[in-house]
Short mmCIF file of C-alpha atoms in Angstrom, two decimals:
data_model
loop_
_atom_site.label_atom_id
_atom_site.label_comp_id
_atom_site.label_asym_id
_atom_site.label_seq_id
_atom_site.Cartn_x
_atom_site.Cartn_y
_atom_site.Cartn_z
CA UNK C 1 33.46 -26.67 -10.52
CA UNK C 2 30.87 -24.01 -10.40
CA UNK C 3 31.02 -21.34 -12.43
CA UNK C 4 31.83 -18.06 -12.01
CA UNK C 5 29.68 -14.91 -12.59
CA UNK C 6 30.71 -12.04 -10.22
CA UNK C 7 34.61 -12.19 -10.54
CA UNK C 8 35.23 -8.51 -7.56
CA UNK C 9 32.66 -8.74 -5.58
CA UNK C 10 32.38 -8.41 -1.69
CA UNK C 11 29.48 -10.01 1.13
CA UNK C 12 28.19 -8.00 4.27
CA UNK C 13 27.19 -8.91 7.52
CA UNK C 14 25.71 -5.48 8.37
CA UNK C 15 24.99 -5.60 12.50
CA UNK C 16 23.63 -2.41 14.60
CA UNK C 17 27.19 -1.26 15.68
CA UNK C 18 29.98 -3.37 12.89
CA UNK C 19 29.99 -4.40 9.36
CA UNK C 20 31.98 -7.22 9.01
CA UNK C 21 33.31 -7.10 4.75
CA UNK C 22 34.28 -10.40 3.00
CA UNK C 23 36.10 -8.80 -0.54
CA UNK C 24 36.91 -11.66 -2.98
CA UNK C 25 38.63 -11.21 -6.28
CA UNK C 26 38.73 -14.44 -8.97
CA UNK C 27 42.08 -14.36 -10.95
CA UNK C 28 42.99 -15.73 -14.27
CA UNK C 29 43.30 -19.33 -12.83
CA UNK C 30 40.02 -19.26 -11.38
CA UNK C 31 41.16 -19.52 -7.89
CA UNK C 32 39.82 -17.33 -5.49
CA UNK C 33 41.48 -14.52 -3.31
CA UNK C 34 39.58 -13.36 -0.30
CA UNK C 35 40.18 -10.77 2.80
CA UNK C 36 37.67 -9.90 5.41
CA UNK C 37 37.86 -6.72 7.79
CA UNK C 38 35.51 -5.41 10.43
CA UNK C 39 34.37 -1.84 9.85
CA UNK C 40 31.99 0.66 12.45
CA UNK C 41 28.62 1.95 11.50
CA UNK C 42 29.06 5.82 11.65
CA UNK C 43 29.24 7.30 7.91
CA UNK C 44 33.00 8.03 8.17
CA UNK C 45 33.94 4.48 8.61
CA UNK C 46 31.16 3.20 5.98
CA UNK C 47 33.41 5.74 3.71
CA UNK C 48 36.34 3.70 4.75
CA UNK C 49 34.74 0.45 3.81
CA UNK C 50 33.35 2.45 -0.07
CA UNK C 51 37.55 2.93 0.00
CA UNK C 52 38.35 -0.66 0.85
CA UNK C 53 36.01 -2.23 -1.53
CA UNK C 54 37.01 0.38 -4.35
CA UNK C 55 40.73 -0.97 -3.99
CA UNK C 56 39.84 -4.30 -5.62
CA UNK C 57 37.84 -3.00 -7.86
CA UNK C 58 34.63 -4.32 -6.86
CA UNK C 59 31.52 -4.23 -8.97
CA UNK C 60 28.77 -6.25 -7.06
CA UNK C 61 28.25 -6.37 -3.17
CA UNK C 62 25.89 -8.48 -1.39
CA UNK C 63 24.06 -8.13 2.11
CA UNK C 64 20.79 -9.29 4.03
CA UNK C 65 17.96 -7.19 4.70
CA UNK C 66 19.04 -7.09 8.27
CA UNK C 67 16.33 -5.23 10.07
CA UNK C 68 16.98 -1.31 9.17
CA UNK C 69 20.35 -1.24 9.50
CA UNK C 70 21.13 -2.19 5.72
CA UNK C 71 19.97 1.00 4.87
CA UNK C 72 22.19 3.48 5.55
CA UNK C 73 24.91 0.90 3.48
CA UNK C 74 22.70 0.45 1.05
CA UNK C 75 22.54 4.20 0.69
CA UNK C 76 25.99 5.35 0.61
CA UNK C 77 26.84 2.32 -1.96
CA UNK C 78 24.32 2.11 -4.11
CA UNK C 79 25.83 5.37 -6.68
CA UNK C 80 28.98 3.01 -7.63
CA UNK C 81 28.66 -0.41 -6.85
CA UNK C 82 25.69 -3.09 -8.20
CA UNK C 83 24.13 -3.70 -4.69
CA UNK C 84 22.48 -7.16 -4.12
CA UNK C 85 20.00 -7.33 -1.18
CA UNK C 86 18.67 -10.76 -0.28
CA UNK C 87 16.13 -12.04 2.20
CA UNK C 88 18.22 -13.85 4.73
CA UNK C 89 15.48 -16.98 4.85
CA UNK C 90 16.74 -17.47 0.75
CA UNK C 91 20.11 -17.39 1.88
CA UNK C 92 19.91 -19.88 4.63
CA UNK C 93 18.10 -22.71 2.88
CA UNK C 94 21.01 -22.33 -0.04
CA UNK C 95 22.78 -26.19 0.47
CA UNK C 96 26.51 -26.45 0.99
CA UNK C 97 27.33 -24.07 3.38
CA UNK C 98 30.14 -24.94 6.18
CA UNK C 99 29.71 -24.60 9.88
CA UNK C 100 32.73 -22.29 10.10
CA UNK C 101 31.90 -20.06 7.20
CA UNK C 102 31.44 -16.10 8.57
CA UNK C 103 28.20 -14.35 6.85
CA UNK C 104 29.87 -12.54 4.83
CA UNK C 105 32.62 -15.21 3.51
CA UNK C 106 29.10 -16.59 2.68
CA UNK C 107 27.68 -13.90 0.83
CA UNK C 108 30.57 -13.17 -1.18
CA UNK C 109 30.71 -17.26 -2.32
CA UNK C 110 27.44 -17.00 -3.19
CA UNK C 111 27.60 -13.53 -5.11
CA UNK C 112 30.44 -14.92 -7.33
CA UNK C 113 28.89 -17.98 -8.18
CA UNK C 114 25.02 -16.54 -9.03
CA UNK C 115 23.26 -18.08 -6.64
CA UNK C 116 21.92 -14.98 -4.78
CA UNK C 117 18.16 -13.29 -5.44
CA UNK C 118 18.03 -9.77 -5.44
CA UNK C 119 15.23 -8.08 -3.37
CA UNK C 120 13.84 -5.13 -5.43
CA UNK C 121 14.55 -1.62 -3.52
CA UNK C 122 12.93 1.06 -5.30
CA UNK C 123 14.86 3.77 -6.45
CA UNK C 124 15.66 6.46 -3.71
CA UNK C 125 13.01 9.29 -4.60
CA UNK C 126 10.66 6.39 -4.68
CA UNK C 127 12.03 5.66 -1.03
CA UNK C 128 11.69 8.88 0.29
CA UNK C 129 8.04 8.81 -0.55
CA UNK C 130 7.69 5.95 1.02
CA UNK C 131 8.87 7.04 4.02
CA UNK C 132 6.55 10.23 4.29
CA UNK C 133 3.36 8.06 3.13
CA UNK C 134 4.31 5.74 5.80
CA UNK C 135 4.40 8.34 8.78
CA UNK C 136 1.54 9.71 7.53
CA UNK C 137 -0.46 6.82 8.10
CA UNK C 138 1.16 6.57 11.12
CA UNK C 139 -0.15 9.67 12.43
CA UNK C 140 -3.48 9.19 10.54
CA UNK C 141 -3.63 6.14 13.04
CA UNK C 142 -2.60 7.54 16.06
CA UNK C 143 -5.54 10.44 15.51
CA UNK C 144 -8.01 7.36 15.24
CA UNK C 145 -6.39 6.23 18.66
CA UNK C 146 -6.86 9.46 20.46
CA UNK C 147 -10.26 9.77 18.79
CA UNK C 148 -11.25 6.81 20.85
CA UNK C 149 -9.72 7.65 23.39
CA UNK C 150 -12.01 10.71 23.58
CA UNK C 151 -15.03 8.90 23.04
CA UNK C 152 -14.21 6.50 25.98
CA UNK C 153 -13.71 9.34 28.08
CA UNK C 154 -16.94 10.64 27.30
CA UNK C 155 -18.52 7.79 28.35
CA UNK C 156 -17.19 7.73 31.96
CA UNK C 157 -18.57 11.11 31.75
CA UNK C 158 -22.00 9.83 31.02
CA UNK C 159 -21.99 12.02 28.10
CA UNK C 160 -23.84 10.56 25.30
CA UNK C 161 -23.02 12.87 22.20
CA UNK C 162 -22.10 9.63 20.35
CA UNK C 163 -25.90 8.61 20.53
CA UNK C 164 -27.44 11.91 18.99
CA UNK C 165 -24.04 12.86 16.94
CA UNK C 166 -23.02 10.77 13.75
CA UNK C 167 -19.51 12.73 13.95
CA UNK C 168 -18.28 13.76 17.67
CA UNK C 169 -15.62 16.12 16.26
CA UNK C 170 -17.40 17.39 13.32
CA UNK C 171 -18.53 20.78 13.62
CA UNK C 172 -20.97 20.87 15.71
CA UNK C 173 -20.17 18.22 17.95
CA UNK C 174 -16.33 20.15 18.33
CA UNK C 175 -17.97 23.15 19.47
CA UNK C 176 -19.75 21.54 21.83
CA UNK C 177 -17.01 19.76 23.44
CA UNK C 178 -15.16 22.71 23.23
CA UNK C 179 -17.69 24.41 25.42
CA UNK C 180 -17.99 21.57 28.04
CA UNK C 181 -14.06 21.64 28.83
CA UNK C 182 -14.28 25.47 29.44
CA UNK C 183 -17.35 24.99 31.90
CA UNK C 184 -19.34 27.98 30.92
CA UNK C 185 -22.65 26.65 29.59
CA UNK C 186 -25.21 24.39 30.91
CA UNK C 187 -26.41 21.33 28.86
CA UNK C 188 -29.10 23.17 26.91
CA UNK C 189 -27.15 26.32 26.14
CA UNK C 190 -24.46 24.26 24.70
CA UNK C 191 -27.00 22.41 22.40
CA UNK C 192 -27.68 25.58 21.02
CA UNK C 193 -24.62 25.23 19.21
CA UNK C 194 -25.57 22.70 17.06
CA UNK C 195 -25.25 23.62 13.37
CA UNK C 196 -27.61 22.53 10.01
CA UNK C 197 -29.28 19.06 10.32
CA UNK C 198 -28.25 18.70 13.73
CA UNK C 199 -30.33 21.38 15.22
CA UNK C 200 -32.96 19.09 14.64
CA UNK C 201 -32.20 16.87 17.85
CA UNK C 202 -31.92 19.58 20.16
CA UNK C 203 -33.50 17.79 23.20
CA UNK C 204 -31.88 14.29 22.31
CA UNK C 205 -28.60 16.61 22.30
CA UNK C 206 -29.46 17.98 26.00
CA UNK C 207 -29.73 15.16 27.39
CA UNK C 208 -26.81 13.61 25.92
CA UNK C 209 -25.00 16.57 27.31
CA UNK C 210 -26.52 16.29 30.53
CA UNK C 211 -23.28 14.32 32.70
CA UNK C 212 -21.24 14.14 35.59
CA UNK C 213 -17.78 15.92 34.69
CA UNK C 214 -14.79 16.21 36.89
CA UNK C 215 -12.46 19.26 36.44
CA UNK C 216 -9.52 16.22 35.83
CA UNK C 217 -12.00 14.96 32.99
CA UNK C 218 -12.62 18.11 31.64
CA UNK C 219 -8.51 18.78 31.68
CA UNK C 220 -7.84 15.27 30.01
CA UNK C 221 -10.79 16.59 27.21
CA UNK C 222 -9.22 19.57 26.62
CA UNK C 223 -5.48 18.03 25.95
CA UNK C 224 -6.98 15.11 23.98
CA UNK C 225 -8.66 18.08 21.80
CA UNK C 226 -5.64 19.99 21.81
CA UNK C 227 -3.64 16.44 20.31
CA UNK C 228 -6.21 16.10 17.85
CA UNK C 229 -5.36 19.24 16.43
CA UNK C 230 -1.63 18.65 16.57
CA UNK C 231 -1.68 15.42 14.56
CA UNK C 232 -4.35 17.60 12.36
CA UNK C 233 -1.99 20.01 11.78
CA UNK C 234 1.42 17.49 11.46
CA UNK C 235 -0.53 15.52 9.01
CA UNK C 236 -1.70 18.82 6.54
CA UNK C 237 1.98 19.96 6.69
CA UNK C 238 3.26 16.32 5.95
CA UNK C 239 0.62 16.11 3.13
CA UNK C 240 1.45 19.20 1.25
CA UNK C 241 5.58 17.81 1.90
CA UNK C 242 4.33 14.40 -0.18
CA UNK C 243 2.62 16.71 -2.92
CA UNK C 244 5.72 18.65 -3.76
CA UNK C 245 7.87 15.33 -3.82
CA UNK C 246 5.45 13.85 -6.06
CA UNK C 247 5.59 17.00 -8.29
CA UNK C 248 9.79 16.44 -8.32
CA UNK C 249 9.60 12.72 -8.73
CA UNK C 250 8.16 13.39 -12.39
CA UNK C 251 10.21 11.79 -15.26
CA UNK C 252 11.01 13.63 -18.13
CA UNK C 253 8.54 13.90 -20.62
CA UNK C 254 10.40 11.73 -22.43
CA UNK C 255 9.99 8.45 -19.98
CA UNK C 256 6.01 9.80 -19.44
CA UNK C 257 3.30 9.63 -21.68
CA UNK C 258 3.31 10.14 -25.44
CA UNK C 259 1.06 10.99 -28.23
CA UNK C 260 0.98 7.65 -29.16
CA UNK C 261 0.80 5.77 -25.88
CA UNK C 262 -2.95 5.71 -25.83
CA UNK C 263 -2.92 3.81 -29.30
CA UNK C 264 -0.21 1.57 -28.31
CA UNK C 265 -2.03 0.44 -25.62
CA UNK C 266 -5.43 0.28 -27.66
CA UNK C 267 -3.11 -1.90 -30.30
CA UNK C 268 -1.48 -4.13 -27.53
CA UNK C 269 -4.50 -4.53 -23.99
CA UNK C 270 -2.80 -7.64 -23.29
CA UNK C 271 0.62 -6.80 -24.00
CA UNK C 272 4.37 -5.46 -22.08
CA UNK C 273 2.91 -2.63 -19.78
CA UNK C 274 4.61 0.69 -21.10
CA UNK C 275 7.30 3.17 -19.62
CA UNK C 276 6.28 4.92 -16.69
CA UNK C 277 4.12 8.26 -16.17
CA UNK C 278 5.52 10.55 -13.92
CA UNK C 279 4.19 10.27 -10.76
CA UNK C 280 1.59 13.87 -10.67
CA UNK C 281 0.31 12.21 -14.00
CA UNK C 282 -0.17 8.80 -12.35
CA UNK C 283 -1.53 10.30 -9.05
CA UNK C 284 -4.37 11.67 -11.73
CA UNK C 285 -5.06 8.76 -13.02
CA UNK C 286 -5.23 6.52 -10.13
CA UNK C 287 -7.55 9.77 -8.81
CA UNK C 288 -10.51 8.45 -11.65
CA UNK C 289 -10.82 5.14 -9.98
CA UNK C 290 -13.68 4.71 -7.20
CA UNK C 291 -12.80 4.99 -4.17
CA UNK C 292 -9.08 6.44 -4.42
CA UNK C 293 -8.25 9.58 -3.53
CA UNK C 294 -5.17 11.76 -3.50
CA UNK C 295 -3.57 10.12 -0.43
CA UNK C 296 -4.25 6.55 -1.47
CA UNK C 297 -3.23 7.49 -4.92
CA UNK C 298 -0.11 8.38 -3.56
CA UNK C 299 0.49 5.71 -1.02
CA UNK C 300 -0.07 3.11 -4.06
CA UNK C 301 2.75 4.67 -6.39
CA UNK C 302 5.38 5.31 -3.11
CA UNK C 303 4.79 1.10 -2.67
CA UNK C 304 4.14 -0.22 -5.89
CA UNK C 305 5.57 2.28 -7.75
CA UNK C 306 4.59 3.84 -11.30
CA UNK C 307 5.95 1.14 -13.45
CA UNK C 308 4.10 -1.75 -14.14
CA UNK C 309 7.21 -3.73 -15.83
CA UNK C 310 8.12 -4.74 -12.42
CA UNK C 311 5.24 -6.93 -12.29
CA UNK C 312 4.91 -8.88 -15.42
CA UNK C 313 0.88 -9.57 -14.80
CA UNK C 314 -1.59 -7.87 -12.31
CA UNK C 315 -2.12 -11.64 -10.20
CA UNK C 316 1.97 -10.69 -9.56
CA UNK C 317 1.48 -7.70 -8.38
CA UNK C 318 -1.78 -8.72 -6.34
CA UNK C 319 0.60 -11.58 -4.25
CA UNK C 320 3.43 -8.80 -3.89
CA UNK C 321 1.01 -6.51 -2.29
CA UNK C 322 -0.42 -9.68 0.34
CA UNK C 323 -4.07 -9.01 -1.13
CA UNK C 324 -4.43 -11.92 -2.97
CA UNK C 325 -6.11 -15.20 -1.19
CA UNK C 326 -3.70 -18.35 -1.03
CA UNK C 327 -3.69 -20.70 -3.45
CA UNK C 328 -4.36 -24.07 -1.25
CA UNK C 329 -5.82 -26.75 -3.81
CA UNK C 330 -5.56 -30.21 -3.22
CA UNK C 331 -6.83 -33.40 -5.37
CA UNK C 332 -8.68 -31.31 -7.61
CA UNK C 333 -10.35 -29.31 -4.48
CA UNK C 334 -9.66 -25.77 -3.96
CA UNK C 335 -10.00 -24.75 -0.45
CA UNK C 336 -10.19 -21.57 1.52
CA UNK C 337 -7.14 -19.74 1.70
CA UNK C 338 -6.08 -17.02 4.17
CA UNK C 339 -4.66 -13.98 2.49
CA UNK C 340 -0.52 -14.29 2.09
CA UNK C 341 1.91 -11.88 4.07
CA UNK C 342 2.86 -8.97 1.84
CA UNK C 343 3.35 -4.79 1.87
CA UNK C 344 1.30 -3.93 4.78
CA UNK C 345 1.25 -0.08 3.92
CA UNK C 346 -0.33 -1.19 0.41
CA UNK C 347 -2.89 -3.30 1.76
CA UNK C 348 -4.39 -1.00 4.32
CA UNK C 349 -4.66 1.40 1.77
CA UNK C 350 -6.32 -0.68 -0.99
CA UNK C 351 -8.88 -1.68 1.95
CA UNK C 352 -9.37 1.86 2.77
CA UNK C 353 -10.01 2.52 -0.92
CA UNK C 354 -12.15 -1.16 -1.28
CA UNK C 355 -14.01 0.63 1.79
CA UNK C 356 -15.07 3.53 -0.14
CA UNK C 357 -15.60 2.16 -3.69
CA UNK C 358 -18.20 -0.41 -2.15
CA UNK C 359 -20.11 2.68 -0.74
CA UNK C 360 -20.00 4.13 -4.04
CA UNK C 361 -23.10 4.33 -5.75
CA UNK C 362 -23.95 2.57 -9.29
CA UNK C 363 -20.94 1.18 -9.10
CA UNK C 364 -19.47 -2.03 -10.52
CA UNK C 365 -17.70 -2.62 -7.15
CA UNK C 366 -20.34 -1.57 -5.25
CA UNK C 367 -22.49 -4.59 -7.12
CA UNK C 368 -19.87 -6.89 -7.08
CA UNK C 369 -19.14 -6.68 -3.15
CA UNK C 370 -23.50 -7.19 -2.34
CA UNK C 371 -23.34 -10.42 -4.59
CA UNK C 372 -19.78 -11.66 -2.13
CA UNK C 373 -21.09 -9.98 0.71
CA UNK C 374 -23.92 -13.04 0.83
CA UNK C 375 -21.34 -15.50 0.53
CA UNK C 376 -18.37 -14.80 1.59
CA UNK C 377 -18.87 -12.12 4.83
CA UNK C 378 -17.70 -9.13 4.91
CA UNK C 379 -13.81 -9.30 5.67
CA UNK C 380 -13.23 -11.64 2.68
CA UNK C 381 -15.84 -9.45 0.70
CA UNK C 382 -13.20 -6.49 1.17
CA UNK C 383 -10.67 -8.14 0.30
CA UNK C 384 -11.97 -9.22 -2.75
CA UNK C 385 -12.81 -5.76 -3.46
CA UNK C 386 -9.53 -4.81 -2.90
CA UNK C 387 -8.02 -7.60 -5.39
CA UNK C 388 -10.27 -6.35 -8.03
CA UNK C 389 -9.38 -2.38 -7.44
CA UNK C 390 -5.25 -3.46 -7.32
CA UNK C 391 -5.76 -5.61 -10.85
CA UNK C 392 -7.70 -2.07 -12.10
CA UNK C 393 -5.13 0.05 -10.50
CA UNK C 394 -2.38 -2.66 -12.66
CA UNK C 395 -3.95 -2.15 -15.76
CA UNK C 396 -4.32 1.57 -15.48
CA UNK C 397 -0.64 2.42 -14.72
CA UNK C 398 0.83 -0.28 -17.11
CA UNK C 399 -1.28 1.23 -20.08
CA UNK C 400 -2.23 4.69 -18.80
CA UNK C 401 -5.74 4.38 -19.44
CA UNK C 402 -8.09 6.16 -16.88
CA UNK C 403 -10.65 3.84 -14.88
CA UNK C 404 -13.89 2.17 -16.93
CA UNK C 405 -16.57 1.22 -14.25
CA UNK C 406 -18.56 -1.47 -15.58
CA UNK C 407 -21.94 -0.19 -14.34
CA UNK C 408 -23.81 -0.90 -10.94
CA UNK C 409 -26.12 -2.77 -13.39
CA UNK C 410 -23.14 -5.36 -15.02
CA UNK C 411 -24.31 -8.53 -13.20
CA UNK C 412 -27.90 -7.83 -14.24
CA UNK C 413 -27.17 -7.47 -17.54
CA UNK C 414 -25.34 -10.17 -17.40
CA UNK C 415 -27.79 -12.24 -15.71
CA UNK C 416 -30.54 -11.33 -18.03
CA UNK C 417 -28.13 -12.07 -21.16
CA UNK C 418 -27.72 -15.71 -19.40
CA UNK C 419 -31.06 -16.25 -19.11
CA UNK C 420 -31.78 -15.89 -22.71
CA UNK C 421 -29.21 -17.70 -23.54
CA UNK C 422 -30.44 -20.69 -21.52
CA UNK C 423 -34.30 -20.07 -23.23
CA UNK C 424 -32.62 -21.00 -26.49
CA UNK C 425 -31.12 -23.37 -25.91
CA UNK C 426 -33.85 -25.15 -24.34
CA UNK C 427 -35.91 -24.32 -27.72
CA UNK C 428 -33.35 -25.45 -29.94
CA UNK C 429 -33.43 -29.07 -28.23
CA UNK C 430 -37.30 -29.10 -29.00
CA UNK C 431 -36.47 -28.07 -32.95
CA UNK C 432 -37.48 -24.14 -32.85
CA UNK C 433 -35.12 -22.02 -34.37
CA UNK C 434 -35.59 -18.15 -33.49
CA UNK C 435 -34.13 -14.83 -33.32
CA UNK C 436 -34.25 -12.98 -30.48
CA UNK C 437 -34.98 -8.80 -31.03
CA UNK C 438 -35.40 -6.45 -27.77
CA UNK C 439 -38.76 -4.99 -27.72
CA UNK C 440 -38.80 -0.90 -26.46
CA UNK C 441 -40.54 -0.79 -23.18
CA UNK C 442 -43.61 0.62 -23.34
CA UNK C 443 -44.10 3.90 -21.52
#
């Protein structure tokens, strides 16, 4: 017989419109009592089921990670029960299940007996973050979309702006487009408005302004502008929104940093990743690493979060995430593996970052990604970047220690320190013995 760890417990089959509740209480004999009742969705009958479940007492409950619709259980349950979500894949390879067994019946047998992995769900502040990071980069995307869109139009335009202007909406090229939707000015009193270096190209930008416009183009123009400034605007409102979250999410100082944090970690490089900073503190930190700004700083900590004791090593952390390779070795041979399926949000934003660390200059990164770049191509170059700036982005929150770039010039120190090396060596075998002393270059 199996034993028992989870003696009141209760297994959901959470759908769009029902939850369907297995409860199941173990008694002093061992033998199991169970009941199962079919409950709506709306929160006044998910406070009846909190009720139901509350009558035996129960202290775990267990449910798949059914599309969205867990969440709003999840929510209103997770304050007084222990609340167990699994990945339904783990739950259907478990052996021993009958035909005739509901979900739920399922869930609740498995719950009592131990056999269930726990997703992790970040705490709710955490979650909220999430969620505002997330539509951020949704709308960060869709700008990109309508920003092509915009270009394309252009071209059926004949309008070549994109030829003479690096940026089409920067300032100069804005004003500019601005001018041909109201109709006003002809191609050479429009270049006119070009601003600093781009003043230079004045008859490049006449001719590229110099098209065949349709008052329907110049109306489609005009509302792409007009979106462009909407999302603009949605995304500086949501962005200030994420900044004061982050400023409430801080821990006490307490669960932050301490005096003696930096020594502990000094003490300890290799050891258990420390308590948490608060998340303005780890925003700040994350901000000294190359290419990470404030908004990838704070898409990082709303997925991975600010503590590092989640993820017992960075390589952990770096298969979470989906930015490691996959491991495919095979009689000794490792072979080329595709990256593995992980946090989406956390990936684009670590490539975003890779993106702009690589175009850092006198970087370590930057040095790294031109000696892969050979090799590898460019997409798997990135992605290595990316690795390499999660493992630093690891270290850095585990022992709160701001980013140490190596130095654009690592691998030729490195390279120069092999090399002597080798010149030894080779002497040695031929029975001189020397010591090697760098010589100041002479001026």
């Amino acid at each position: 017989m199996m034993r028992v760890v989870v003696r009141r417990g209760a297994g959901l089959d959470v759908h769009k419109k029902t939850v369907v509740a297995t409860r199941l209480r173990v008694g002093e004999d061992e033998r199991m009592a169970w009941e199962t009742k079919t409950f709506g969705t709306m929160t006044t009958e998910l406070l009846e089921l909190y009720d139901w479940l509350q009558e035996w007492e129960c202290t775990h409950v267990a449910m798949e990670s059914t599309a969205d619709y867990w969440k709003p259980v999840f929510n209103l349950l997770e304050g007084a029960f222990e609340v167990v979500l699994v990945n339904a894949q783990h739950v259907k390879h478990v052996p021993g299940r009958k035909t005739d067994t509901k979900d739920s019946e399922w869930l609740a047998e498995l719950l009592a007996h131990g056999l269930l992995k726990a997703s992790f769900i970040p705490p709710k502040p955490q979650r909220e973050l999430r969620e505002m990071t997330r539509y951020r980069g949704t709308l960060v995307e869709e700008r990109a979309r309508v920003v092509n869109r915009v270009q394309k139009l252009l071209e059926g335009m004949n309008i070549k702006l994109a030829s003479v202007a690096t940026d089409v909406l920067g300032r100069s090229g804005r004003a500019m487009l601005e001018a041909l939707v109201a109709d006003q000015l002809r191609p050479a009193e429009m270049a006119q408005l070009a601003r600093g270096r781009m003043r230079t190209k004045m008859p490049e930008l006449e001719k590229a302004l110099t098209g065949v416009v349709g008052p329907g183009q110049r109306k489609l123009l005009g509302l792409q502008l007009a979106h462009i400034d909407f999302l603009d605007e949605q995304v500086e409102t949501l962005s200030a929104e994420i900044a004061r979250h982050v400023q409430d999410m801080d821990e006490p100082p307490s669960q932050g940093t301490s005096d003696d944090d930096s020594s502990a970690a000094e003490e300890r490089p290799n050891g258990d990743p420390l308590p948490p900073l608060g998340y303005a503190q780890a925003v700040a930190l994350l901000d000294t690493a190359p290419g990470v700004d404030k908004r990838v700083a704070e898409t990082v900590l709303a997925e991975l979060g600010a503590d590092m004791r989640r993820f017992p090593t960075p390589e952990q952390a770096a298969a979470w995430s989906g930015i490691a390779p996959g491991n495919n070795e095979s009689g000794g041979k490792r072979y080329s593996g595709h990256v593995r399926k992980g946090n989406q949000s956390l990936r684009s934003a670590l490539v975003q970052a890779a993106w702009s660390a690589v175009r850092t200059k006198d970087t370590y990164l930057r040095a790294r990604y031109a000696r892969l770049v050979v090799r590898r191509g460019k997409k798997r170059a990135i992605i290595a970047i990316a690795h390499s700036l999660l493992k630093s982005i690891w270290h850095m929150l585990a022992y709160h220690q701001p980013y140490q770039d190596l130095g654009g010039d690592y691998f030729d120190n490195r390279r120069k320190e092999s090399k002597i090396d080798y010149h030894l060596r080779q002497l040695h075998k031929l029975g001189y013995f020397t010591q090697v002393e760098p010589q100041p270059v002479a001026g």
